[in-house]
Short mmCIF file of C-alpha atoms in Angstrom, two decimals:
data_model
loop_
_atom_site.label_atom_id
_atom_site.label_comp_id
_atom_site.label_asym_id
_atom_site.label_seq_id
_atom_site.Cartn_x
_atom_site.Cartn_y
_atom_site.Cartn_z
CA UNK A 1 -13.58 -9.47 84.21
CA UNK A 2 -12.82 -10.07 80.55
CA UNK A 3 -14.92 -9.73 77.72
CA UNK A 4 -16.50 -12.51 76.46
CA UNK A 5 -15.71 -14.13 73.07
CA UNK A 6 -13.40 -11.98 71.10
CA UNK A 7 -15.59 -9.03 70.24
CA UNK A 8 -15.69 -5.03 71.19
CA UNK A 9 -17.53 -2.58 70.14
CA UNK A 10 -15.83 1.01 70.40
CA UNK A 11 -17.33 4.60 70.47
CA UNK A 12 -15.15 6.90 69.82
CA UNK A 13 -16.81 10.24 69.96
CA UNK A 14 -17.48 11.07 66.13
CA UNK A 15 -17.11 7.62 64.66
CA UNK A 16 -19.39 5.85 66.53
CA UNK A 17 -20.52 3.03 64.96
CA UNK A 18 -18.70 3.06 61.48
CA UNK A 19 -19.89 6.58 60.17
CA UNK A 20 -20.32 7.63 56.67
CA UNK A 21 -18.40 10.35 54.75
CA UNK A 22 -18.47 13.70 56.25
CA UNK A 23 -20.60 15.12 53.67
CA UNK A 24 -23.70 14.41 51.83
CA UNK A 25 -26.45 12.55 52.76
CA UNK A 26 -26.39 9.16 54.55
CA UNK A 27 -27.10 6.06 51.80
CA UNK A 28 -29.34 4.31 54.59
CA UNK A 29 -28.58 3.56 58.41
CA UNK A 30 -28.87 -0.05 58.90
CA UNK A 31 -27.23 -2.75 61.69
CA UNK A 32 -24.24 -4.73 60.54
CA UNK A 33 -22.13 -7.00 61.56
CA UNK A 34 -18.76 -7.24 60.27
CA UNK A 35 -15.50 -6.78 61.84
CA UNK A 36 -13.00 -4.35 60.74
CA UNK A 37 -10.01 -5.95 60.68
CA UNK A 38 -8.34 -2.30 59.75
CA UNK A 39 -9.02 -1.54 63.21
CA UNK A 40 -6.75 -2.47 66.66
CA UNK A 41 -6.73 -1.70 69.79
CA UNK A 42 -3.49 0.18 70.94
CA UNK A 43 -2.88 -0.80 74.79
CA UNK A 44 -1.66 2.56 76.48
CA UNK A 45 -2.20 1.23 79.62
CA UNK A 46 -1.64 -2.44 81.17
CA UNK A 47 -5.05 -2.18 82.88
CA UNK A 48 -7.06 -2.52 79.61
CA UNK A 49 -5.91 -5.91 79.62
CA UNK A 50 -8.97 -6.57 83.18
CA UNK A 51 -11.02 -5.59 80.63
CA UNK A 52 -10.47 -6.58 76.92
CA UNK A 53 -9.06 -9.96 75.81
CA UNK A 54 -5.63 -10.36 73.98
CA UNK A 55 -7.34 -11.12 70.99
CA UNK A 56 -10.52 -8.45 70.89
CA UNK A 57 -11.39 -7.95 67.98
CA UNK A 58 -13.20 -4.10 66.60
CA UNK A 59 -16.79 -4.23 65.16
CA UNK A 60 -18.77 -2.36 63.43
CA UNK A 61 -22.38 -2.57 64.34
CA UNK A 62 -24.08 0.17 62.35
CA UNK A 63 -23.28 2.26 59.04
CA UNK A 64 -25.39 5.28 57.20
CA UNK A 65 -24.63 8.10 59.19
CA UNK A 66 -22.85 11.66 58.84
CA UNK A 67 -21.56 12.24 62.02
CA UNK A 68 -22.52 10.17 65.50
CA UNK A 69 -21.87 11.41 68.71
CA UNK A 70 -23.73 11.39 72.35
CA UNK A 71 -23.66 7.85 73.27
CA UNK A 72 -25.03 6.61 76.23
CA UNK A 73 -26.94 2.90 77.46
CA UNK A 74 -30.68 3.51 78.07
CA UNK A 75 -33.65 0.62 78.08
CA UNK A 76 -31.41 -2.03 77.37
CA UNK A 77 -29.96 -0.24 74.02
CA UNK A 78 -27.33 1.58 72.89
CA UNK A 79 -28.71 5.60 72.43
CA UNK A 80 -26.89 8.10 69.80
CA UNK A 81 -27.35 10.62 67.71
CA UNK A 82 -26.40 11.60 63.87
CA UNK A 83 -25.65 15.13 64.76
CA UNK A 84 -25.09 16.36 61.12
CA UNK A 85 -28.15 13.54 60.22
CA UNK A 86 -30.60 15.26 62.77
CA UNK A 87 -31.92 12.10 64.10
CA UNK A 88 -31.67 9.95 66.87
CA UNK A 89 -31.60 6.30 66.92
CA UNK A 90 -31.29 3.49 69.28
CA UNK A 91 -29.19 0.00 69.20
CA UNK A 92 -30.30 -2.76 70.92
CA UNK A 93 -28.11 -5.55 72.23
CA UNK A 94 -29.53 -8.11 69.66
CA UNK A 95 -28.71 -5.77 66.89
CA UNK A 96 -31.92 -4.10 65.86
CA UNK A 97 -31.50 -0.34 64.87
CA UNK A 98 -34.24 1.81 65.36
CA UNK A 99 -34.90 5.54 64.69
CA UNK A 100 -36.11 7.27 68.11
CA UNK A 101 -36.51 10.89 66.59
CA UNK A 102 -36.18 12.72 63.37
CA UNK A 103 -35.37 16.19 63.50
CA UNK A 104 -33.94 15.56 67.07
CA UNK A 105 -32.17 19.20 67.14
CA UNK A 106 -35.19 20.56 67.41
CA UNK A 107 -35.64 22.21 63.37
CA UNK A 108 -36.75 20.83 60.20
CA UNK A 109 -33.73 21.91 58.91
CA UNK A 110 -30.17 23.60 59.01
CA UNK A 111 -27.51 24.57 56.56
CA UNK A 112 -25.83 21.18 55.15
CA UNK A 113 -22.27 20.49 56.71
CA UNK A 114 -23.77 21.99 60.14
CA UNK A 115 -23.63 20.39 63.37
CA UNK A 116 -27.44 21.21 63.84
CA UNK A 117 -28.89 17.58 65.55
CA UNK A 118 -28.73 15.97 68.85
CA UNK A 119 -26.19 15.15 71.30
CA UNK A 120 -24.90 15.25 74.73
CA UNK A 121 -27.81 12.72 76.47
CA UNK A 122 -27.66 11.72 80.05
CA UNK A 123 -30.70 9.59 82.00
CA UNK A 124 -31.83 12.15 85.08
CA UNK A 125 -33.28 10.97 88.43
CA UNK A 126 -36.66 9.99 87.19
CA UNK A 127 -35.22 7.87 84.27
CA UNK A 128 -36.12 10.10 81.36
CA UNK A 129 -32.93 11.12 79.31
CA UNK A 130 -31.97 14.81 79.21
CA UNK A 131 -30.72 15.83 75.42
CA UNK A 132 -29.13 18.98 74.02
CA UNK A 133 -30.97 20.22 70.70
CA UNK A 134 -28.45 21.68 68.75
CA UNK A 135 -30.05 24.04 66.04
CA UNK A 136 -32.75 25.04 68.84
CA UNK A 137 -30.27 25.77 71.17
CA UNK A 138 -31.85 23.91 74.09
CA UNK A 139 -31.94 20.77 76.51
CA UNK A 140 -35.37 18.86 76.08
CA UNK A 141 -36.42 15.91 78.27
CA UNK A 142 -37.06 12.88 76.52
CA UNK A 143 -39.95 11.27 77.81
CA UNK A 144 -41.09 6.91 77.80
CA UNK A 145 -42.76 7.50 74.64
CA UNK A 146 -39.46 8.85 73.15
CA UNK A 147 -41.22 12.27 72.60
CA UNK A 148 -38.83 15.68 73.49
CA UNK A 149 -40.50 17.64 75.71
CA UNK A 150 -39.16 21.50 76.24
CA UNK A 151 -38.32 22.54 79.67
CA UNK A 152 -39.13 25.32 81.13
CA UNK A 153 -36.23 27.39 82.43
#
């Protein structure tokens, strides 16, 4: 099956999404829209053509952040983390961005240019999403209410 209509949206781990400069602070995440026809898919293999149309075009869907990574589907939305931004945010299918946790690496703070946030989330068994806390150096659960919630080793 073939995407429909001539649209993809690509995450390649750290420039998901149409990241900002690797430095500083990010001007304002926000949902966009806008193709970037500066991007192409290169075919490496003929079986990318079951799933992407001749004519796919690359999208960017988000901007505002330092460094994205962690992506995974959750709730109907697309989940991922600024890892350098220490927060983590969620895309739904309509477009709507929303912020799901500041300081999601578990610390106010960490020296700028680190890789101190959130990342590596996968939905366990019961449906909450396991993520790895960077500057705390642990894996919290994430609970319904979006809330990180230590585990006990």
């Amino acid at each position: 099956m073939k995407l429909a209509g001539t649209c993809a949206v690509f995450v390649v781990s750290g420039m998901i999404l149409g990241s900002e400069a690797m430095t500083g602070q990010p001007a304002g995440a926000k949902a966009v829209n806008e193709v970037v026809a500066a991007a192409k898919v290169i075919r490496r293999s003929p079986a990318l053509d079951a799933v992407l149309a001749p004519d796919v075009t690359i999208e960017r869907v988000a901007t505002g952040f330092l460094f994205t990574e962690g992506p995974m589907w959750h709730n109907g939305a697309l989940w991922f983390s600024d890892l350098m931004g220490n927060r983590m945010y969620s895309l739904s299918a309509g477009g709507t961005l929303t912020l799901l946790l500041d300081h999601a690496g578990g610390r106010d703070s960490f020296p700028a240019g680190a890789y101190g946030g959130s990342n590596a989330m996968v939905t366990d068994r019961d449906g909450t999403v396991l993520m790895m806390q960077h500057s705390a150096r642990r894996i919290v659960r994430v609970d319904d209410h979006v809330h990180a919630i230590r585990m006990r080793a």
